[in-house]
Coordinates of C-alpha atoms in Angstrom, one line a residue:
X1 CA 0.0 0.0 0.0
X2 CA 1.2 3.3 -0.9
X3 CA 2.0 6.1 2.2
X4 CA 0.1 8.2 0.3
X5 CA -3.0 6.2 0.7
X6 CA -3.0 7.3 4.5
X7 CA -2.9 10.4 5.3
X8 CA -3.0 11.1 9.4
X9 CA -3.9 14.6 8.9
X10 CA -6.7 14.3 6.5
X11 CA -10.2 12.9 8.5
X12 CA -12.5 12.3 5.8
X13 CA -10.0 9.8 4.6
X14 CA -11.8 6.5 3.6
X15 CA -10.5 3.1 2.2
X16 CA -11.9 0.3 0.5
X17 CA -8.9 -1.4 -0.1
X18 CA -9.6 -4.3 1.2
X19 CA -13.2 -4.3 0.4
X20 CA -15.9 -2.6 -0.2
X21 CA -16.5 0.2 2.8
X22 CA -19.9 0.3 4.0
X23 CA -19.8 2.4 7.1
X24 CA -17.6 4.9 8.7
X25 CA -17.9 6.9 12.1
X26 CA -15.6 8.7 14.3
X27 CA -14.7 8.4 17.9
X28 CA -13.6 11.2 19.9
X29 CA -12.1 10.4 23.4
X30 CA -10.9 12.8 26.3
X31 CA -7.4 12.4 26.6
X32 CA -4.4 13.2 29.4
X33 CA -1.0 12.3 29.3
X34 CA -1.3 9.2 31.7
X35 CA -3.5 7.2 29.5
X36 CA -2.3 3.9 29.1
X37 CA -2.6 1.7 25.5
X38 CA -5.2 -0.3 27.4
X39 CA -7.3 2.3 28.7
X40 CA -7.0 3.9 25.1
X41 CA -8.2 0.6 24.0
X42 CA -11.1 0.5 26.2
X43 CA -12.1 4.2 25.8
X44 CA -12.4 3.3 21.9
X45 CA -14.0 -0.1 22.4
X46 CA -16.6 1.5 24.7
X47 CA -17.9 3.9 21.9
X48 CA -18.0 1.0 19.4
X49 CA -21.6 -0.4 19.3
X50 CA -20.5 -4.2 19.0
X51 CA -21.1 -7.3 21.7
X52 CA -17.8 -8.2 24.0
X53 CA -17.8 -11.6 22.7
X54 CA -17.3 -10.2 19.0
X55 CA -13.1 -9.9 20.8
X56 CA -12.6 -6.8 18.5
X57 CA -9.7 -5.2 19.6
X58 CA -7.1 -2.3 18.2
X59 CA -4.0 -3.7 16.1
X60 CA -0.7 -3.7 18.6
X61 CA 1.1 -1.6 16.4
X62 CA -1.5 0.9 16.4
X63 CA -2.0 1.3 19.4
X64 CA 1.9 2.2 19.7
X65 CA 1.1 5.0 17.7
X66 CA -1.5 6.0 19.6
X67 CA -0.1 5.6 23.1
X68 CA 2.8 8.2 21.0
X69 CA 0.3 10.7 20.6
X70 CA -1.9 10.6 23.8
X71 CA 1.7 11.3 25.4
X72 CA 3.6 13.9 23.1
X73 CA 0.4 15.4 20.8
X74 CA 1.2 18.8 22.4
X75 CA 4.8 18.2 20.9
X76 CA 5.6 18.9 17.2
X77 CA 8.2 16.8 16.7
X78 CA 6.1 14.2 18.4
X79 CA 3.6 14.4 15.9
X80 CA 5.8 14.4 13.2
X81 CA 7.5 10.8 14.4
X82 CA 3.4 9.7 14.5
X83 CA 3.4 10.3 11.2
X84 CA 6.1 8.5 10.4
X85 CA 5.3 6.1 12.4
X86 CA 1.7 5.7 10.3
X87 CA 3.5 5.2 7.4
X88 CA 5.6 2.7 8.2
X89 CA 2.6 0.7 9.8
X90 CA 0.4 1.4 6.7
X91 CA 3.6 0.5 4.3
X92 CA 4.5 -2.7 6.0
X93 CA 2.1 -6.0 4.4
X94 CA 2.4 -7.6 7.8
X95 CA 1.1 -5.5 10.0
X96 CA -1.1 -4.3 7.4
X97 CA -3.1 -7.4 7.7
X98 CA -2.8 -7.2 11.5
X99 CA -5.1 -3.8 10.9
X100 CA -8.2 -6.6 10.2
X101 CA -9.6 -8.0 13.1
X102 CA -11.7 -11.1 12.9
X103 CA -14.8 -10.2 15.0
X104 CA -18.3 -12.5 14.6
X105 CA -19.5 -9.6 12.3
X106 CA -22.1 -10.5 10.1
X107 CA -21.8 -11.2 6.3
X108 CA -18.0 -11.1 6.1
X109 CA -17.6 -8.1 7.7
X110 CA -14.6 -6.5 9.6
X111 CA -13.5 -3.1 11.1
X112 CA -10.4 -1.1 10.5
X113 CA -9.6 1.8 13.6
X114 CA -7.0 4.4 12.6
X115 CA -6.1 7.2 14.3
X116 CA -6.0 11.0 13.0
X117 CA -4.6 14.0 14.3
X118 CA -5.6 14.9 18.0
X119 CA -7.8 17.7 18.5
X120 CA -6.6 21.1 20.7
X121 CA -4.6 19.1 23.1
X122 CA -7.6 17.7 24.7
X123 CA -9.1 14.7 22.8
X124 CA -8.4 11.9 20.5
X125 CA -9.8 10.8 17.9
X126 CA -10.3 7.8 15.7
X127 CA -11.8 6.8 12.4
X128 CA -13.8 3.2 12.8
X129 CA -14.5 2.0 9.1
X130 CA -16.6 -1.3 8.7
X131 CA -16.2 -3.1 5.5
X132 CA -17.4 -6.1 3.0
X133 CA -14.5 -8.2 2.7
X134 CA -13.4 -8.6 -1.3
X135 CA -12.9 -12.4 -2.1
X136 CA -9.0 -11.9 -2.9
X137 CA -8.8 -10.5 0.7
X138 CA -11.1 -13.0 2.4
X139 CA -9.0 -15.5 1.1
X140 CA -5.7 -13.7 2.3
X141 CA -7.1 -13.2 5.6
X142 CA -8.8 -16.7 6.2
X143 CA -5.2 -18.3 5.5
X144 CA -3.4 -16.1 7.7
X145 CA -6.0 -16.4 10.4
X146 CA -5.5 -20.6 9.5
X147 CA -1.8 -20.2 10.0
X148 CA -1.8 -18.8 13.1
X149 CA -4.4 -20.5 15.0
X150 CA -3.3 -24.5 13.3
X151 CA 0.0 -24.2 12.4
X152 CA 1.4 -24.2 16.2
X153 CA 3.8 -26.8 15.3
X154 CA 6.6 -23.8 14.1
X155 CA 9.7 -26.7 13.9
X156 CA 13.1 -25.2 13.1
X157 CA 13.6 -28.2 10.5
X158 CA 10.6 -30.1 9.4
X159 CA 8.3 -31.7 11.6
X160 CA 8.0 -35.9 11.4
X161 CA 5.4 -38.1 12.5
X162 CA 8.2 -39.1 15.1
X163 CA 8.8 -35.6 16.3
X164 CA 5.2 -35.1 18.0
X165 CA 3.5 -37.5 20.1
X166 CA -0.5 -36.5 20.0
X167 CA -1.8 -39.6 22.1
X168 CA 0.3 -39.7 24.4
X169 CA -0.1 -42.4 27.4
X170 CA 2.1 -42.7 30.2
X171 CA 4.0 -39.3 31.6
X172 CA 6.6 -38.0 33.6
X173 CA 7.0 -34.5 35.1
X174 CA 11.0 -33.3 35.8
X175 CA 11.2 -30.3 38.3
X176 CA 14.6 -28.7 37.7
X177 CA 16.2 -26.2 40.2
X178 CA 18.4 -25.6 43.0
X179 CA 15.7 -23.9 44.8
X180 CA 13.5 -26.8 45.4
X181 CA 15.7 -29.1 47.0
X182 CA 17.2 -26.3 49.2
X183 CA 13.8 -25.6 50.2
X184 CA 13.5 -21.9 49.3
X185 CA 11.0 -22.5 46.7
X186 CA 7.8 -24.7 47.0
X187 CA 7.5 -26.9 43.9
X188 CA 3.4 -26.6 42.5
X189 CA 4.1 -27.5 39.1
X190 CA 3.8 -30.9 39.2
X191 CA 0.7 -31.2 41.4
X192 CA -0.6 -29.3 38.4
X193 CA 0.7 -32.1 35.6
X194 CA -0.6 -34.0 38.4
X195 CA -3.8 -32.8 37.8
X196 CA -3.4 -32.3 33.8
X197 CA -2.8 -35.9 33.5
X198 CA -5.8 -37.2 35.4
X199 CA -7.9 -34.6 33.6
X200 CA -6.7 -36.0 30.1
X201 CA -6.5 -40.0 31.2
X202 CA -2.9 -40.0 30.9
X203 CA -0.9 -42.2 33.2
X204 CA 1.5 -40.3 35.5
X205 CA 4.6 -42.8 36.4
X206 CA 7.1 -40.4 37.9
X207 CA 8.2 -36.9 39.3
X208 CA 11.8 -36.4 40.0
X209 CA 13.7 -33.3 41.1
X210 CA 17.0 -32.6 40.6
X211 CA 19.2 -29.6 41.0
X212 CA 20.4 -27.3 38.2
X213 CA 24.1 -29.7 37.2
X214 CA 24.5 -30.4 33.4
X215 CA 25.2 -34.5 34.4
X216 CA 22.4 -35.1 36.0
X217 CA 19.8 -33.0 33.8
X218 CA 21.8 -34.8 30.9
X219 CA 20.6 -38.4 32.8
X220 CA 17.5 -37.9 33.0
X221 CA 15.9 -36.5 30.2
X222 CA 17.3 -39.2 28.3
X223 CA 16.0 -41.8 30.9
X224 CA 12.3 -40.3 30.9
X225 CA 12.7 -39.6 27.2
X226 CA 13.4 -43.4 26.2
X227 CA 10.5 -45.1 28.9
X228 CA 7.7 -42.2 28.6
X229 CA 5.4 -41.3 26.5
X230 CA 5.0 -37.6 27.1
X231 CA 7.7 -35.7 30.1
X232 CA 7.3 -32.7 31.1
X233 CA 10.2 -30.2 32.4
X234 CA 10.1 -27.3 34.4
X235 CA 12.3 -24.7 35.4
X236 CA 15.6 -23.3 34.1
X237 CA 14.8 -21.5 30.8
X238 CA 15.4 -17.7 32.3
X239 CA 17.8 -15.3 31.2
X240 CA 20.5 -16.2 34.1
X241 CA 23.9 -18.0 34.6
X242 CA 21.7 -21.0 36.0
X243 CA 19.2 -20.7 33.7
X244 CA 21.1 -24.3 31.8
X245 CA 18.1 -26.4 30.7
X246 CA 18.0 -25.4 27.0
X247 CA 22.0 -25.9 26.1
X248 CA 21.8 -28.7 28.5
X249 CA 18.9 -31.0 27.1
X250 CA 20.2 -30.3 23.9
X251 CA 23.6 -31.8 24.8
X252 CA 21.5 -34.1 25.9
X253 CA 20.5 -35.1 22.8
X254 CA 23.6 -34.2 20.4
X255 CA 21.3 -31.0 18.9
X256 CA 22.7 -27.4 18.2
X257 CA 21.3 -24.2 19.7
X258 CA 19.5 -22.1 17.3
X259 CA 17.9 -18.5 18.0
X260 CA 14.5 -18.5 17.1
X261 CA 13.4 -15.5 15.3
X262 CA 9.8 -15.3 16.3
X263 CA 10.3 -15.8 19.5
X264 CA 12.3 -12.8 20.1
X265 CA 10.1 -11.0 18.1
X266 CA 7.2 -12.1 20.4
X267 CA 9.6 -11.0 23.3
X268 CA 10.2 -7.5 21.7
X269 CA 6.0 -7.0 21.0
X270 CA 5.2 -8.3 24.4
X271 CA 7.6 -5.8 26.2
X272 CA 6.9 -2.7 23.5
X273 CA 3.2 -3.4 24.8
X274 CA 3.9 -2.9 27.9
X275 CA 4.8 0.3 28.5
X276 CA 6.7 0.6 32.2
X277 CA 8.9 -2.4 30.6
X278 CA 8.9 -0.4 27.0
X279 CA 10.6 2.1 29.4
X280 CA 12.9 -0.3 31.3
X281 CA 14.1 -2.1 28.6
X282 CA 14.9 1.3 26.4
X283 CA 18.1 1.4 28.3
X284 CA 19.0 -2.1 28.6
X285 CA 22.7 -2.4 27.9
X286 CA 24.0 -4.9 25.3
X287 CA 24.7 -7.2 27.8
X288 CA 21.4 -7.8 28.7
X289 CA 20.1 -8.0 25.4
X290 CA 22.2 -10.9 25.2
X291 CA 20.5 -12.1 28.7
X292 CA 17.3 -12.0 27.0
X293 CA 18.6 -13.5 24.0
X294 CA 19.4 -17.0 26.0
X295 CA 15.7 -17.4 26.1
X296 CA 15.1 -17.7 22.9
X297 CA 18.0 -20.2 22.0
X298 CA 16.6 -23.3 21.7
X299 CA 17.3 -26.9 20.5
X300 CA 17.4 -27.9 16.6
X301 CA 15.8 -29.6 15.7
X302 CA 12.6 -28.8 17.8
X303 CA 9.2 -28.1 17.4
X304 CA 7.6 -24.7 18.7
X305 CA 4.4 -24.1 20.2
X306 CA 2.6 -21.5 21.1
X307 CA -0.7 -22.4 23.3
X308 CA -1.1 -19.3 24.6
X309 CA -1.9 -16.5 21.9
X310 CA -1.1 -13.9 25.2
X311 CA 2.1 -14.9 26.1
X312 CA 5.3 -14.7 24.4
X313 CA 6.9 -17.7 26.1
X314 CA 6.9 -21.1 23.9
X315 CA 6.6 -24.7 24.8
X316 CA 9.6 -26.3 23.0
X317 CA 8.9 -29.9 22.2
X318 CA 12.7 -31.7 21.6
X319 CA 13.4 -35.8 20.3
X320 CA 9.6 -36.1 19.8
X321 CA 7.9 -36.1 23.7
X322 CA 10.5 -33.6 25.9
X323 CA 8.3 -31.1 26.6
X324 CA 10.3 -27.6 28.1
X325 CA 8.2 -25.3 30.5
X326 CA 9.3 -22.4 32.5
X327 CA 9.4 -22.6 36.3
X328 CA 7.1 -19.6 36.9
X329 CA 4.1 -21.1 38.5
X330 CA 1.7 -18.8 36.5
X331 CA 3.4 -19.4 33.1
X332 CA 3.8 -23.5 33.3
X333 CA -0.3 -23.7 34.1
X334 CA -1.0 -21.2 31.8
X335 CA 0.9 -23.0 28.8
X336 CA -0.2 -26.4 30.4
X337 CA -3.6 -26.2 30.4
X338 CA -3.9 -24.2 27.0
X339 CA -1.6 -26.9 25.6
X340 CA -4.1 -29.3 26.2
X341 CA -6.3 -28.7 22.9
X342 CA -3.0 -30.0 21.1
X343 CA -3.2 -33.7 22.5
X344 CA -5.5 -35.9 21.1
X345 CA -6.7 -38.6 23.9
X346 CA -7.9 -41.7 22.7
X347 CA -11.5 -42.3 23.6
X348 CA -11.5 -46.5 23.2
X349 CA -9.5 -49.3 24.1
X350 CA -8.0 -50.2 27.1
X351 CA -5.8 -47.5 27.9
X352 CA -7.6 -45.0 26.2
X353 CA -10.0 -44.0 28.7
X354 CA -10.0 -41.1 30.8
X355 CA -10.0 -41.8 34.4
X356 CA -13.4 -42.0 36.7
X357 CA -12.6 -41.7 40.7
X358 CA -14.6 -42.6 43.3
X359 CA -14.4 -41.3 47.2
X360 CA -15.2 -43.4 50.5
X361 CA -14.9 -42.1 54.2
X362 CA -15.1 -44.2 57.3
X363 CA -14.3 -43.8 60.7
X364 CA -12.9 -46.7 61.3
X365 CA -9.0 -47.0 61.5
X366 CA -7.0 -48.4 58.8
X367 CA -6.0 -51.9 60.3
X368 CA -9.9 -52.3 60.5
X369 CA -10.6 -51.8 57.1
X370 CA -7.2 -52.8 55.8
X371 CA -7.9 -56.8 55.1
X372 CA -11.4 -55.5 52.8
X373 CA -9.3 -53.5 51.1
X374 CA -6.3 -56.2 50.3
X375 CA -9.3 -59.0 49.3
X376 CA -11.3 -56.1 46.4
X377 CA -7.6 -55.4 45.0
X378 CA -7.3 -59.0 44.5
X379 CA -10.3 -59.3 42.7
X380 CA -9.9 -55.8 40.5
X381 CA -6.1 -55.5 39.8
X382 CA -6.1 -57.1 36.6
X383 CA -8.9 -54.6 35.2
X384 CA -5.9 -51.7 36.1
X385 CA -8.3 -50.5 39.6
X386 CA -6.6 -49.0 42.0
X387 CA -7.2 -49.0 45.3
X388 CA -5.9 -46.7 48.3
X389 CA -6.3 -45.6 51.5
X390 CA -5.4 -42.5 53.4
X391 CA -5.8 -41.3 57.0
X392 CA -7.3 -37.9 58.0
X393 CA -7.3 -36.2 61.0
X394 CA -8.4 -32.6 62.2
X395 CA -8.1 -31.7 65.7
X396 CA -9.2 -34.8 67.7
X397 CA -11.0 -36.5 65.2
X398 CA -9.9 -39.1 63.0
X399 CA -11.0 -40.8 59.5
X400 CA -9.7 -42.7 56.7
X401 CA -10.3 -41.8 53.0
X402 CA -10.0 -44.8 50.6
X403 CA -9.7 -43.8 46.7
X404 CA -10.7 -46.0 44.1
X405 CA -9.3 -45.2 40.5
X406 CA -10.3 -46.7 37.5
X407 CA -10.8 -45.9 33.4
X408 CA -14.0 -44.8 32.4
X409 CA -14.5 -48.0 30.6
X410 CA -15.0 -49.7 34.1
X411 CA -17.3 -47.1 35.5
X412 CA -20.2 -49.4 36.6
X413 CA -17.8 -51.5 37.6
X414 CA -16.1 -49.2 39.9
X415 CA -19.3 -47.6 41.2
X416 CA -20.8 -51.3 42.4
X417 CA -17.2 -51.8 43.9
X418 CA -17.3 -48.8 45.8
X419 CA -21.0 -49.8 47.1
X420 CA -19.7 -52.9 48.2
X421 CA -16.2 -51.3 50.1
X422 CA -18.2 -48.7 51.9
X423 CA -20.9 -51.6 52.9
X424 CA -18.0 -54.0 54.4
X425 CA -16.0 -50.5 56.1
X426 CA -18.8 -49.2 57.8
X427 CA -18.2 -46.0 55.4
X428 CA -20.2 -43.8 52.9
X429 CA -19.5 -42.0 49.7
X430 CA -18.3 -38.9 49.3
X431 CA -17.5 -36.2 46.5
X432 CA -13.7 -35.4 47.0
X433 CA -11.2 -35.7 48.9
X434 CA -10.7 -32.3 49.5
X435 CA -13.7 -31.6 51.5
X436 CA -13.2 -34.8 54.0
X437 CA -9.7 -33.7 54.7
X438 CA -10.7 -30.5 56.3
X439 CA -13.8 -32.8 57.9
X440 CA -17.0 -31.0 56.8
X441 CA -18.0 -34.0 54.5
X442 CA -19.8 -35.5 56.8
X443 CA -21.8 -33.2 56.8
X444 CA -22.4 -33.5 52.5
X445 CA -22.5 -37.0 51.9
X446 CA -23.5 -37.3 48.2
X447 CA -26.2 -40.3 49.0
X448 CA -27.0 -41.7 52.5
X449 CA -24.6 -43.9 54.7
X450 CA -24.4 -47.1 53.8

């Protein structure tokens, strides 16, 4: 697109390049020099007559400009770098298309927000165009908008069937970090695979922790790569000396480091959109650009995935199930969980089930109830049910939990075992173990005692 297609200055300025323009209004906002790119955003948003759930939001790059302008438009030379800026935006074909915003706008429609020139200091203001799509530029947009919500798999060499396990079965979860084991730092992460893994019928065998030495990382990824199906690691993937998991799993597996490209340029976006680290980072000297640089210098070959479209941070997948995570409480569940949509668990067969979980609570101790217990395992264990118990107590008062885990394939048989258990241990069933540990269940016994 020619610069000379968008001028800042001119406000009756239309475009139907990119279809055919049906309507046009203008927003004017009050404006002060503390508005934020967000609270632009929502200012704009708020005068736009369109549902919350149609996610229409202002282009990044945009709303660089504008954050500019609601700071300097008072400032000649300011405005002059806006402009400059505009033209750069509207000359570059990938953040053109960045302009277009996929919203649930009916009959192929789409908006387009552009900012012109402020008005006396005071106010803002912004030109909202609604358009028809063209068929060349639906086509355009519905690939990009394919590419970047299928093609997560971004590998720095081809991707193989071998590279990417989808179903996977059994897993293992590797905590890595000195400050675990010296007890500074409580490890959560993998009471959240924990939790992933029942929630997606995959098989936990193992969690290890082990300190941040090349050696004994090197150990065990290759151990937990060779016997599971889909391991997990956590920790070591920040921008300091002992930050080693990257270099060190790719020793691990004879691979290179590469600096991944869109990664940093993720990095870069992330931290120009927010401005008190767009500040920060403005003066950062060269050695910690190269800091920041460590984190994106990953394995090859790999495969890159980005489950969450709001962070910058990547799950890197290396020799086919080694899945790397950061440490960052926050960060591993947020990539976790939004990695989930990726895996493809198998809904048949005998390990393909997801798991079903039943609850029992008795007050009597466990020697009592132990010999019931031993006699159902031995008729269950070759259907793969699982059987355990665990004592409670809160102040004076004492109870045993027994758990029985099974795959949803043996669902009735686990619910008449669980009839039967509670019957012979003088117990009752209960929804989770959670609420008899803090001993209120008794209280919510889901059915009557048996």
């Amino acid at each position: 697109m020619d610069s000379s297609s968008y001028d800042p200055q001119n406000e009756n300025h239309t475009d139907d390049e990119y279809g055919q323009c049906n309507e046009q209004k203008t927003i004017i906002i009050n404006s002060c020099d503390n508005n934020s790119i967000k609270e632009i955003e929502s200012k704009v948003l708020s005068k736009l007559d369109v549902e919350e759930n149609h996610d229409l939001h202002l282009h990044n790059a945009s709303l660089e400009m504008k954050h500019f302008i609601a700071t300097n438009f008072d400032n000649n030379r300011g405005r002059e770098q806006c402009n400059n800026f505009t033209q750069k935006t509207m000359n570059d074909p990938s953040i053109q298309d960045q302009f277009l915003d996929f919203s649930n706008l009916p009959d192929d429609k789409f908006i387009t927000i552009r900012q012109s020139k402020p008005i006396r200091n005071v106010a803002l203001k912004f030109h909202v165009t609604t358009h028809t799509m063209s068929e060349e530029r639906k086509r355009r947009l519905e690939q990009i908008k394919s590419e970047k919500e299928n093609a997560y798999l971004l590998p720095t060499t081809p991707i193989t069937e071998t590279q990417f396990e989808p179903y996977p079965k059994t897993a293992a979860c590797l905590i890595i970090g000195d400050e675990i084991l010296n007890g500074k730092t409580v490890d959560t992460n993998s009471a959240s695979f924990a939790r992933f893994c029942y929630e997606h019928g995959i098989d936990l065998k193992r969690i290890e922790v082990i300190p941040d030495e090349e050696d004994t990382i090197i150990e065990t990824v290759r151990r937990l790569s060779k016997n599971f199906d889909f391991v997990v690691t956590s920790g070591g993937i920040g921008p300091t000396h002992d930050d080693i998991t990257y270099p060190t799993i790719a020793k691990a597996f004879n691979l290179s480091l590469t600096l991944h490209q869109q990664t940093l340029d993720r990095m870069k976006d992330f931290t120009n959109n927010t401005p008190s680290l767009k500040i920060m980072m403005s003066k950062q000297s060269q050695e910690v650009v190269d800091a920041n640089q460590r984190m994106a210098l990953f394995p090859n070959p790999s495969v890159i995935v980005y489950p969450n479209k709001t962070l910058w941070v990547p799950i890197v997948i290396v020799n086919g199930n080694i899945h790397i995570l950061p440490g960052i409480p926050q960060l591993f569940n947020s990539l976790l969980f939004a990695f989930s949509k990726y895996l493809k668990v198998r809904q048949t067969g005998k390990d393909g089930e997801k798991f079903y979980r039943k609850f029992i609570k008795t007050y009597r101790p466990e020697g009592f109830i132990a010999p019931v217990l031993t006699e159902m395992h031995e008729k269950v264990k070759d259907l793969g049910i699982k059987i355990g118990s665990y004592p409670k107590w809160s102040g004076d008062k004492r109870w045993v939990v027994v758990s029985l885990l099974a795959r949803e394939n043996h669902k009735d048989k686990l619910e008449g075992l669980s009839i039967e258990i509670a019957k012979k241990i003088d117990g009752f069933l209960i929804d989770n173990a959670d609420d008899a540990a803090v001993g209120v269940i008794g209280d919510k016994v889901k059915g009557v005692k048996l």
